[in-house]
Amino acid sequence: MQRMRCLISLRRQLPLLASRLLPSSGVRCYETGEYLKTQSDHYSGTMAEVGAKIRERTGVERGYHVVPKSRKHLLEHHPKKEQLPARSMQDSYTHAILPLSVDEMARERYINHLGRVRMGRLMEELDMFAVWLCHRHINIPDLPKDVPLPYTFVTLLVDRIDFSDIENIQVNKDIEVSGFISWVGNTSMEATIYTRQLLNDKYLNVTKAVFLMVARNAINSASAPVNPLKPADAVEQKCWEESDERQRKRKATESQGVLVWPPQQHEQAIMYNLLQRTTPKDSFDLNRRALPPKCNWMEDSQRSTMMNPFPENRNAHNTIFGGFLMRQAIEISFITASIYMRGRPILMCLSDISFLQPVKVTAFLQMTAYVVYTDQSYIQVMTVAKNWQAESGEPTTTNVFYVTYKADKIVDEVLPRTYREMLWYIHGRRKLMAALNLRPDYPMPEEKEKQSNTTMTAK
């Protein structure tokens, strides 16, 4: 009992862990954007004009075709790595405007039932803008001017999108979208994107996002080389180093995922504590579980929906573009979190979005959201997207999204019933700690000796 109280006490100290913030290497070059704007104040027009420029550069015509127009003839213009000159972050930097102040149709699409801006809609713009930044980074000197760009850009993953002051954003004011390519590999590019709004002569930051894009050839059948990135000065060099470190940490985190590698020792202690709390002390029944007060089973938090995406949400290859999937994930996760807490939570972070398989325009899309972890006023939601083909009736997991919300009150604790749900619980805890920029250590170093003594007493 004493051990259990100790662990519960430690759990309640999450808001106090702010002093254990991760080191500054987690910074995502956000301050670099303001600097680049002073160096290259390139303007791409409205977001609608950005979309038109992308279509023009790729040679994609408007209108839906069951079989997309072939781009195979562009393969002869596919460059070699050595033909691509180095680029700087200034070369790709640009900004565009979402003209909500003058575009009534856009306002209708962006307003929610509370009169605020729909964050899901904004995700669609960010995904398209990430593609546009890739277009601006790629430079093929030998490409004839009348030949479309022989590239296809695919969203591989979204590292993280942080949200701030979204309850203060006005739907009748323009939103500025800006960004640049902050890191490149052989065929991949990292796009750092900001959105903000000018209110009372002061800019209000809205989102800070990091996308990882992959370059493919004109027919999306093989990878394609990209221009190397050469920092132009010390500011760009620092941003490059932070981005490079983030790539290494991401790969290390993926290899240590809780679904592919056993939980760490402190996480196993959490799992054992969960089992103790939900197992009746007077029963040896294998399957009997008891729900503590002010708690909910994880399985009861599930919300699911099915939809037909339709061609209006497609890209040039008749697959559903990532922005639409992110919008749907945010909207169902908001519904799930709202019903769970019986209120209206604030969106804080969207992280580790993986695009595992493309969603064909002919498929049905299923979105299922679960509350996988809670702590104090925080809610961590995991949303899984599945692709259903009517002919086979077999589902394929295409995407996983992690969405962090903050409530205006202490929420009931979510608890796992099965071992797999326990793994989800640990996974969700990791995501929340990462969203709050906290170290995942548990318990705190100064509490380890205390827990050890408590465990010995309990024995």
Short mmCIF file of C-alpha atoms in Angstrom, two decimals:
data_model
loop_
_atom_site.label_atom_id
_atom_site.label_comp_id
_atom_site.label_asym_id
_atom_site.label_seq_id
_atom_site.Cartn_x
_atom_site.Cartn_y
_atom_site.Cartn_z
CA MET A 1 0.00 0.00 0.00
CA GLN A 2 2.82 2.40 0.87
CA ARG A 3 4.54 1.61 -2.42
CA MET A 4 1.34 2.26 -4.33
CA ARG A 5 0.87 5.62 -2.60
CA CYS A 6 4.43 6.53 -3.43
CA LEU A 7 3.94 5.82 -7.13
CA ILE A 8 0.63 7.69 -7.20
CA SER A 9 2.29 10.64 -5.50
CA LEU A 10 5.04 10.62 -8.09
CA ARG A 11 2.50 10.51 -10.89
CA ARG A 12 0.82 13.65 -9.60
CA GLN A 13 4.08 15.56 -9.77
CA LEU A 14 4.14 15.83 -13.57
CA PRO A 15 3.40 19.59 -13.54
CA LEU A 16 6.38 20.00 -11.18
CA LEU A 17 8.78 18.38 -13.63
CA ALA A 18 9.13 21.53 -15.70
CA SER A 19 12.56 22.00 -14.17
CA ARG A 20 13.57 18.82 -15.99
CA LEU A 21 13.07 20.24 -19.45
CA LEU A 22 14.94 18.64 -22.31
CA PRO A 23 18.09 20.46 -23.44
CA SER A 24 17.97 23.18 -26.09
CA SER A 25 18.80 20.70 -28.86
CA GLY A 26 15.05 20.13 -29.02
CA VAL A 27 14.54 23.65 -30.37
CA ARG A 28 13.26 23.44 -33.93
CA CYS A 29 14.95 26.43 -35.59
CA TYR A 30 11.89 28.56 -34.83
CA GLU A 31 13.94 31.71 -34.19
CA THR A 32 15.63 31.23 -37.58
CA GLY A 33 12.41 32.14 -39.40
CA GLU A 34 12.44 35.75 -38.23
CA TYR A 35 16.07 36.07 -39.21
CA LEU A 36 15.51 34.62 -42.69
CA LYS A 37 12.65 37.03 -43.28
CA THR A 38 15.09 39.90 -42.87
CA GLN A 39 17.42 38.25 -45.40
CA SER A 40 14.87 37.13 -47.98
CA ASP A 41 11.35 38.50 -47.66
CA HIS A 42 10.03 36.39 -50.54
CA TYR A 43 6.25 36.46 -50.97
CA SER A 44 4.38 33.60 -52.67
CA GLY A 45 0.93 35.22 -52.68
CA THR A 46 -2.17 33.65 -51.19
CA MET A 47 -2.37 29.97 -50.31
CA ALA A 48 -4.69 29.49 -53.30
CA GLU A 49 -1.99 30.97 -55.53
CA VAL A 50 0.57 28.64 -53.94
CA GLY A 51 -1.58 25.68 -54.96
CA ALA A 52 -1.82 27.03 -58.51
CA LYS A 53 1.97 27.46 -58.69
CA ILE A 54 2.51 23.86 -57.59
CA ARG A 55 0.17 22.60 -60.32
CA GLU A 56 1.91 24.78 -62.90
CA ARG A 57 5.41 23.63 -61.92
CA THR A 58 4.45 19.95 -62.01
CA GLY A 59 2.35 20.22 -65.17
CA VAL A 60 -0.73 18.79 -63.46
CA GLU A 61 -4.04 19.86 -64.99
CA ARG A 62 -7.23 20.55 -63.07
CA GLY A 63 -9.98 17.97 -63.11
CA TYR A 64 -10.26 14.40 -61.90
CA HIS A 65 -9.23 11.49 -64.12
CA VAL A 66 -9.66 7.88 -63.07
CA VAL A 67 -6.26 7.25 -64.63
CA PRO A 68 -4.00 10.29 -63.99
CA LYS A 69 -2.22 11.88 -66.92
CA SER A 70 1.12 10.16 -67.47
CA ARG A 71 4.30 12.02 -66.50
CA LYS A 72 6.59 9.27 -67.76
CA HIS A 73 8.07 11.54 -70.42
CA LEU A 74 9.62 13.65 -67.63
CA LEU A 75 11.92 10.81 -66.56
CA GLU A 76 14.42 11.79 -69.26
CA HIS A 77 14.94 15.08 -67.40
CA HIS A 78 15.64 13.34 -64.09
CA PRO A 79 18.89 14.90 -62.77
CA LYS A 80 21.88 13.20 -61.20
CA LYS A 81 23.09 14.19 -57.75
CA GLU A 82 26.19 15.95 -59.07
CA GLN A 83 24.05 18.17 -61.33
CA LEU A 84 22.30 19.78 -58.37
CA PRO A 85 23.97 22.87 -56.86
CA ALA A 86 23.99 23.54 -53.13
CA ARG A 87 21.19 25.68 -51.72
CA SER A 88 20.84 27.70 -48.52
CA MET A 89 17.87 28.14 -46.21
CA GLN A 90 17.43 31.65 -47.58
CA ASP A 91 16.85 30.21 -51.05
CA SER A 92 13.76 28.27 -49.97
CA TYR A 93 12.37 30.76 -47.44
CA THR A 94 9.03 32.31 -48.37
CA HIS A 95 5.74 33.37 -46.86
CA ALA A 96 2.13 33.34 -48.02
CA ILE A 97 -1.20 34.64 -46.78
CA LEU A 98 -4.46 32.94 -45.93
CA PRO A 99 -6.74 35.93 -46.70
CA LEU A 100 -9.52 35.40 -44.15
CA SER A 101 -10.12 39.17 -43.88
CA VAL A 102 -11.35 39.48 -47.48
CA ASP A 103 -12.28 35.95 -48.58
CA GLU A 104 -15.77 35.15 -47.28
CA MET A 105 -15.74 31.62 -48.71
CA ALA A 106 -12.49 30.88 -46.88
CA ARG A 107 -13.95 32.19 -43.63
CA GLU A 108 -16.91 29.84 -43.99
CA ARG A 109 -14.55 26.88 -44.41
CA TYR A 110 -12.36 27.92 -41.48
CA ILE A 111 -14.90 28.87 -38.82
CA ASN A 112 -16.00 26.35 -36.18
CA HIS A 113 -19.11 26.27 -34.02
CA LEU A 114 -17.43 28.50 -31.41
CA GLY A 115 -16.52 31.15 -33.97
CA ARG A 116 -12.85 30.19 -33.89
CA VAL A 117 -10.44 28.97 -36.56
CA ARG A 118 -10.56 25.26 -37.40
CA MET A 119 -7.07 23.93 -36.76
CA GLY A 120 -7.77 20.90 -38.94
CA ARG A 121 -8.25 23.15 -41.96
CA LEU A 122 -4.96 24.84 -41.20
CA MET A 123 -3.22 21.44 -41.34
CA GLU A 124 -4.25 21.11 -44.98
CA GLU A 125 -2.54 24.41 -45.75
CA LEU A 126 0.63 23.41 -43.88
CA ASP A 127 0.92 20.16 -45.82
CA MET A 128 0.61 21.98 -49.14
CA PHE A 129 3.06 24.66 -48.03
CA ALA A 130 5.63 21.99 -47.12
CA VAL A 131 5.41 20.74 -50.72
CA TRP A 132 5.87 24.29 -51.97
CA LEU A 133 9.03 24.71 -49.90
CA CYS A 134 10.40 21.56 -51.55
CA HIS A 135 9.70 23.11 -54.95
CA ARG A 136 11.59 26.24 -53.93
CA HIS A 137 14.57 24.25 -52.68
CA ILE A 138 14.97 22.09 -55.80
CA ASN A 139 17.00 23.81 -58.51
CA ILE A 140 17.91 22.01 -61.76
CA PRO A 141 20.04 24.40 -63.86
CA ASP A 142 19.84 22.22 -66.99
CA LEU A 143 16.05 21.83 -66.96
CA PRO A 144 14.42 23.59 -69.97
CA LYS A 145 12.04 26.37 -68.92
CA ASP A 146 9.06 24.82 -70.69
CA VAL A 147 9.49 21.42 -68.98
CA PRO A 148 7.64 20.73 -65.70
CA LEU A 149 9.64 19.79 -62.63
CA PRO A 150 10.31 16.00 -62.91
CA TYR A 151 9.71 15.44 -59.20
CA THR A 152 7.01 14.23 -56.84
CA PHE A 153 7.11 15.23 -53.16
CA VAL A 154 5.61 12.97 -50.51
CA THR A 155 5.04 13.65 -46.81
CA LEU A 156 6.98 10.94 -44.96
CA LEU A 157 6.16 12.11 -41.45
CA VAL A 158 5.34 15.13 -39.34
CA ASP A 159 7.81 15.41 -36.49
CA ARG A 160 5.76 17.84 -34.45
CA ILE A 161 3.28 20.71 -34.63
CA ASP A 162 3.00 22.96 -31.56
CA PHE A 163 -0.07 25.14 -31.07
CA SER A 164 -0.22 28.34 -29.03
CA ASP A 165 -2.91 30.94 -28.28
CA ILE A 166 -5.34 29.22 -30.63
CA GLU A 167 -8.27 30.37 -28.48
CA ASN A 168 -7.32 33.99 -29.32
CA ILE A 169 -7.06 33.61 -33.10
CA GLN A 170 -9.68 35.56 -35.03
CA VAL A 171 -11.39 34.09 -38.05
CA ASN A 172 -11.75 37.48 -39.79
CA LYS A 173 -8.02 38.28 -39.79
CA ASP A 174 -5.38 37.08 -42.25
CA ILE A 175 -3.05 34.25 -41.23
CA GLU A 176 0.56 34.32 -42.41
CA VAL A 177 2.30 31.06 -43.32
CA SER A 178 6.09 31.06 -43.65
CA GLY A 179 8.88 28.51 -43.73
CA PHE A 180 12.06 27.10 -45.22
CA ILE A 181 13.95 23.86 -45.79
CA SER A 182 16.00 23.36 -42.62
CA TRP A 183 17.74 20.04 -43.35
CA VAL A 184 18.29 17.65 -46.28
CA GLY A 185 19.49 14.09 -46.72
CA ASN A 186 20.10 12.24 -49.97
CA THR A 187 16.42 12.22 -50.97
CA SER A 188 14.65 13.78 -47.97
CA MET A 189 14.03 17.35 -46.84
CA GLU A 190 12.90 18.79 -43.53
CA ALA A 191 10.52 21.74 -43.81
CA THR A 192 10.10 24.10 -40.86
CA ILE A 193 6.86 26.08 -41.03
CA TYR A 194 5.29 28.83 -38.91
CA THR A 195 1.84 30.39 -38.88
CA ARG A 196 0.96 33.62 -37.13
CA GLN A 197 -1.67 36.35 -37.11
CA LEU A 198 -1.32 40.12 -36.74
CA LEU A 199 -3.56 41.38 -33.92
CA ASN A 200 -3.38 44.90 -32.49
CA ASP A 201 -0.06 45.59 -34.25
CA LYS A 202 1.51 42.50 -32.68
CA TYR A 203 2.05 39.07 -34.21
CA LEU A 204 0.42 36.17 -32.40
CA ASN A 205 2.18 32.84 -32.98
CA VAL A 206 -0.26 30.09 -33.94
CA THR A 207 1.68 26.98 -34.96
CA LYS A 208 5.27 25.79 -35.28
CA ALA A 209 5.63 22.70 -37.47
CA VAL A 210 8.34 20.36 -38.73
CA PHE A 211 7.61 18.14 -41.76
CA LEU A 212 9.88 15.49 -43.25
CA MET A 213 9.37 15.25 -47.00
CA VAL A 214 10.70 12.71 -49.50
CA ALA A 215 11.59 13.43 -53.12
CA ARG A 216 10.45 10.90 -55.72
CA ASN A 217 10.75 10.82 -59.50
CA ALA A 218 8.05 12.13 -61.84
CA ILE A 219 5.96 8.93 -61.72
CA ASN A 220 6.57 8.22 -58.02
CA SER A 221 8.29 4.91 -58.74
CA ALA A 222 11.72 5.61 -57.24
CA SER A 223 13.53 8.05 -54.99
CA ALA A 224 15.09 11.20 -56.43
CA PRO A 225 18.18 13.18 -55.36
CA VAL A 226 17.80 16.65 -53.89
CA ASN A 227 20.04 19.71 -53.81
CA PRO A 228 22.45 19.63 -50.87
CA LEU A 229 21.90 22.26 -48.18
CA LYS A 230 24.83 24.55 -47.40
CA PRO A 231 24.21 26.96 -44.50
CA ALA A 232 24.82 30.55 -45.59
CA ASP A 233 25.91 31.87 -42.19
CA ALA A 234 26.20 31.06 -38.49
CA VAL A 235 22.44 31.28 -37.88
CA GLU A 236 21.69 28.74 -40.60
CA GLN A 237 24.56 26.55 -39.38
CA LYS A 238 23.08 26.40 -35.88
CA CYS A 239 19.67 25.51 -37.28
CA TRP A 240 21.24 22.79 -39.45
CA GLU A 241 23.02 21.27 -36.45
CA GLU A 242 19.81 21.20 -34.40
CA SER A 243 17.92 19.62 -37.28
CA ASP A 244 20.64 17.02 -37.83
CA GLU A 245 20.55 16.11 -34.14
CA ARG A 246 16.77 15.76 -34.36
CA GLN A 247 17.12 13.26 -37.21
CA ARG A 248 19.44 11.10 -35.11
CA LYS A 249 17.18 11.25 -32.07
CA ARG A 250 14.15 10.35 -34.17
CA LYS A 251 15.84 7.22 -35.50
CA ALA A 252 16.94 6.23 -31.99
CA THR A 253 13.42 6.72 -30.64
CA GLU A 254 11.89 4.62 -33.42
CA SER A 255 14.24 1.74 -32.65
CA GLN A 256 13.21 1.84 -28.98
CA GLY A 257 9.44 1.98 -29.51
CA VAL A 258 7.40 0.30 -26.78
CA LEU A 259 5.57 -1.84 -29.33
CA VAL A 260 8.82 -3.31 -30.67
CA TRP A 261 11.04 -3.24 -27.56
CA PRO A 262 10.27 -4.14 -23.92
CA PRO A 263 9.35 -1.22 -21.63
CA GLN A 264 12.13 0.22 -19.51
CA GLN A 265 12.50 -0.70 -15.84
CA HIS A 266 10.72 2.37 -14.48
CA GLU A 267 7.90 1.79 -16.98
CA GLN A 268 7.54 -1.81 -15.84
CA ALA A 269 7.08 -0.45 -12.31
CA ILE A 270 4.26 1.75 -13.60
CA MET A 271 2.63 -1.26 -15.29
CA TYR A 272 2.86 -3.34 -12.11
CA ASN A 273 1.31 -0.51 -10.14
CA LEU A 274 -1.56 -0.33 -12.65
CA LEU A 275 -2.17 -4.05 -12.22
CA GLN A 276 -2.24 -3.68 -8.44
CA ARG A 277 -4.69 -0.79 -8.57
CA THR A 278 -7.13 -2.60 -10.85
CA THR A 279 -7.00 -6.10 -9.31
CA PRO A 280 -9.31 -6.85 -6.35
CA LYS A 281 -7.24 -7.82 -3.32
CA ASP A 282 -9.77 -10.43 -2.17
CA SER A 283 -9.99 -12.31 -5.47
CA PHE A 284 -7.80 -14.77 -7.37
CA ASP A 285 -10.04 -14.64 -10.45
CA LEU A 286 -7.72 -14.35 -13.45
CA ASN A 287 -9.93 -12.01 -15.49
CA ARG A 288 -11.60 -9.95 -12.78
CA ARG A 289 -10.62 -6.26 -12.80
CA ALA A 290 -11.84 -3.38 -10.66
CA LEU A 291 -12.03 0.25 -11.77
CA PRO A 292 -10.87 2.76 -9.11
CA PRO A 293 -12.89 5.94 -8.45
CA LYS A 294 -12.59 8.79 -10.97
CA CYS A 295 -11.11 6.47 -13.58
CA ASN A 296 -12.23 5.14 -16.96
CA TRP A 297 -11.20 2.09 -18.95
CA MET A 298 -9.19 2.91 -22.04
CA GLU A 299 -11.41 0.74 -24.23
CA ASP A 300 -14.44 2.87 -23.31
CA SER A 301 -12.77 6.03 -24.63
CA GLN A 302 -12.72 4.77 -28.22
CA ARG A 303 -14.47 6.76 -30.96
CA SER A 304 -14.50 5.70 -34.60
CA THR A 305 -15.80 6.95 -37.93
CA MET A 306 -15.85 5.77 -41.56
CA MET A 307 -15.77 8.03 -44.59
CA ASN A 308 -15.37 8.12 -48.34
CA PRO A 309 -12.59 10.67 -49.02
CA PHE A 310 -13.71 11.50 -52.62
CA PRO A 311 -11.48 12.90 -55.41
CA GLU A 312 -11.61 16.50 -54.12
CA ASN A 313 -9.10 15.45 -51.43
CA ARG A 314 -6.62 13.79 -53.81
CA ASN A 315 -3.14 14.67 -54.98
CA ALA A 316 -1.72 14.34 -58.51
CA HIS A 317 -1.46 10.55 -58.13
CA ASN A 318 -5.07 9.95 -57.05
CA THR A 319 -4.14 9.26 -53.45
CA ILE A 320 -5.50 11.26 -50.53
CA PHE A 321 -3.12 14.03 -49.52
CA GLY A 322 -1.70 14.17 -46.01
CA GLY A 323 -3.32 17.44 -45.00
CA PHE A 324 -6.80 15.93 -45.32
CA LEU A 325 -5.78 12.98 -43.15
CA MET A 326 -4.35 15.32 -40.50
CA ARG A 327 -7.55 17.35 -40.48
CA GLN A 328 -9.68 14.26 -39.97
CA ALA A 329 -7.35 13.04 -37.20
CA ILE A 330 -7.53 16.34 -35.33
CA GLU A 331 -11.30 16.53 -35.60
CA ILE A 332 -12.02 13.01 -34.34
CA SER A 333 -9.39 13.34 -31.60
CA PHE A 334 -11.05 16.57 -30.46
CA ILE A 335 -14.42 14.83 -30.33
CA THR A 336 -12.88 11.95 -28.37
CA ALA A 337 -11.13 14.22 -25.87
CA SER A 338 -14.22 16.43 -25.49
CA ILE A 339 -16.51 13.51 -24.68
CA TYR A 340 -13.94 12.05 -22.32
CA MET A 341 -13.50 15.23 -20.27
CA ARG A 342 -17.06 16.47 -20.80
CA GLY A 343 -15.87 19.84 -22.01
CA ARG A 344 -13.80 21.64 -24.64
CA PRO A 345 -10.05 20.95 -24.41
CA ILE A 346 -7.35 23.12 -25.99
CA LEU A 347 -5.16 21.59 -28.71
CA MET A 348 -1.50 21.71 -27.67
CA CYS A 349 0.56 19.41 -29.86
CA LEU A 350 0.34 17.06 -32.83
CA SER A 351 3.37 14.78 -33.01
CA ASP A 352 5.04 11.79 -34.63
CA ILE A 353 2.62 11.46 -37.52
CA SER A 354 3.73 8.54 -39.65
CA PHE A 355 2.46 7.96 -43.19
CA LEU A 356 2.86 4.20 -43.58
CA GLN A 357 0.79 3.56 -46.71
CA PRO A 358 -0.96 5.80 -49.26
CA VAL A 359 -4.74 6.05 -49.11
CA LYS A 360 -6.18 5.51 -52.58
CA VAL A 361 -9.03 7.72 -53.70
CA THR A 362 -11.10 4.56 -54.33
CA ALA A 363 -10.74 3.33 -50.74
CA PHE A 364 -12.80 3.93 -47.61
CA LEU A 365 -11.11 5.57 -44.66
CA GLN A 366 -11.63 4.61 -41.03
CA MET A 367 -10.43 6.85 -38.19
CA THR A 368 -10.35 5.48 -34.64
CA ALA A 369 -9.24 7.57 -31.67
CA TYR A 370 -8.34 6.39 -28.16
CA VAL A 371 -7.48 8.25 -24.98
CA VAL A 372 -4.27 6.40 -24.09
CA TYR A 373 -2.93 8.53 -21.24
CA THR A 374 -4.06 11.29 -18.89
CA ASP A 375 -2.31 13.29 -16.21
CA GLN A 376 -3.84 16.14 -14.23
CA SER A 377 -5.42 18.30 -16.97
CA TYR A 378 -3.59 16.70 -19.91
CA ILE A 379 -5.14 14.22 -22.34
CA GLN A 380 -3.09 12.17 -24.81
CA VAL A 381 -5.04 10.79 -27.77
CA MET A 382 -3.82 8.22 -30.30
CA THR A 383 -5.67 8.14 -33.61
CA VAL A 384 -5.24 5.27 -36.07
CA ALA A 385 -6.23 5.54 -39.74
CA LYS A 386 -7.12 2.42 -41.72
CA ASN A 387 -7.63 1.99 -45.44
CA TRP A 388 -10.51 -0.33 -46.44
CA GLN A 389 -10.85 -1.76 -49.95
CA ALA A 390 -14.42 -2.79 -50.77
CA GLU A 391 -13.25 -5.62 -53.02
CA SER A 392 -11.17 -7.42 -50.40
CA GLY A 393 -12.82 -6.20 -47.21
CA GLU A 394 -9.37 -6.16 -45.59
CA PRO A 395 -8.13 -3.12 -43.63
CA THR A 396 -4.60 -1.72 -43.83
CA THR A 397 -3.20 0.67 -41.24
CA THR A 398 -2.01 3.77 -43.09
CA ASN A 399 -1.38 6.42 -40.44
CA VAL A 400 -0.93 6.93 -36.71
CA PHE A 401 -1.42 10.35 -35.08
CA TYR A 402 -0.65 11.52 -31.54
CA VAL A 403 -2.59 14.54 -30.31
CA THR A 404 -2.11 16.28 -26.96
CA TYR A 405 -4.88 18.34 -25.34
CA LYS A 406 -5.15 20.40 -22.16
CA ALA A 407 -8.40 20.69 -20.24
CA ASP A 408 -9.48 23.50 -17.93
CA LYS A 409 -9.87 21.05 -15.05
CA ILE A 410 -8.44 17.85 -13.62
CA VAL A 411 -9.66 14.99 -15.81
CA ASP A 412 -10.49 11.43 -14.82
CA GLU A 413 -7.61 9.01 -15.17
CA VAL A 414 -7.66 6.56 -18.07
CA LEU A 415 -6.56 3.02 -17.20
CA PRO A 416 -5.65 0.02 -19.37
CA ARG A 417 -7.43 -3.31 -18.94
CA THR A 418 -5.21 -5.55 -21.11
CA TYR A 419 -1.45 -5.91 -21.52
CA ARG A 420 -1.58 -4.39 -25.01
CA GLU A 421 -3.46 -1.40 -23.61
CA MET A 422 -0.74 -1.11 -20.96
CA LEU A 423 1.79 -0.77 -23.77
CA TRP A 424 -0.38 1.92 -25.33
CA TYR A 425 -0.55 3.61 -21.92
CA ILE A 426 3.26 3.67 -21.65
CA HIS A 427 3.48 4.81 -25.27
CA GLY A 428 1.00 7.61 -24.59
CA ARG A 429 2.93 8.66 -21.50
CA ARG A 430 6.09 8.98 -23.60
CA LYS A 431 4.25 11.12 -26.14
CA LEU A 432 2.87 13.44 -23.47
CA MET A 433 6.27 13.85 -21.82
CA ALA A 434 7.77 14.66 -25.23
CA ALA A 435 4.97 17.14 -25.99
CA LEU A 436 5.73 18.94 -22.72
CA ASN A 437 9.50 18.81 -23.43
CA LEU A 438 10.09 16.75 -20.29
CA ARG A 439 12.51 13.92 -19.75
CA PRO A 440 10.76 10.53 -19.62
CA ASP A 441 12.66 9.44 -16.48
CA TYR A 442 10.41 7.91 -13.84
CA PRO A 443 10.61 8.23 -10.94
CA MET A 444 12.57 11.41 -10.43
CA PRO A 445 16.22 10.81 -9.42
CA GLU A 446 15.69 12.18 -5.92
CA GLU A 447 12.72 9.83 -5.45
CA LYS A 448 14.47 6.59 -6.45
CA GLU A 449 15.92 5.95 -3.01
CA LYS A 450 12.58 6.75 -1.38
CA GLN A 451 10.76 4.31 -3.69
CA SER A 452 13.35 1.61 -2.99
CA ASN A 453 12.86 1.99 0.74
CA THR A 454 9.08 1.93 0.33
CA THR A 455 9.27 -1.26 -1.73
CA MET A 456 11.34 -2.98 0.94
CA THR A 457 8.84 -1.92 3.59
CA ALA A 458 5.95 -3.26 1.52
CA LYS A 459 7.67 -6.63 1.27
#
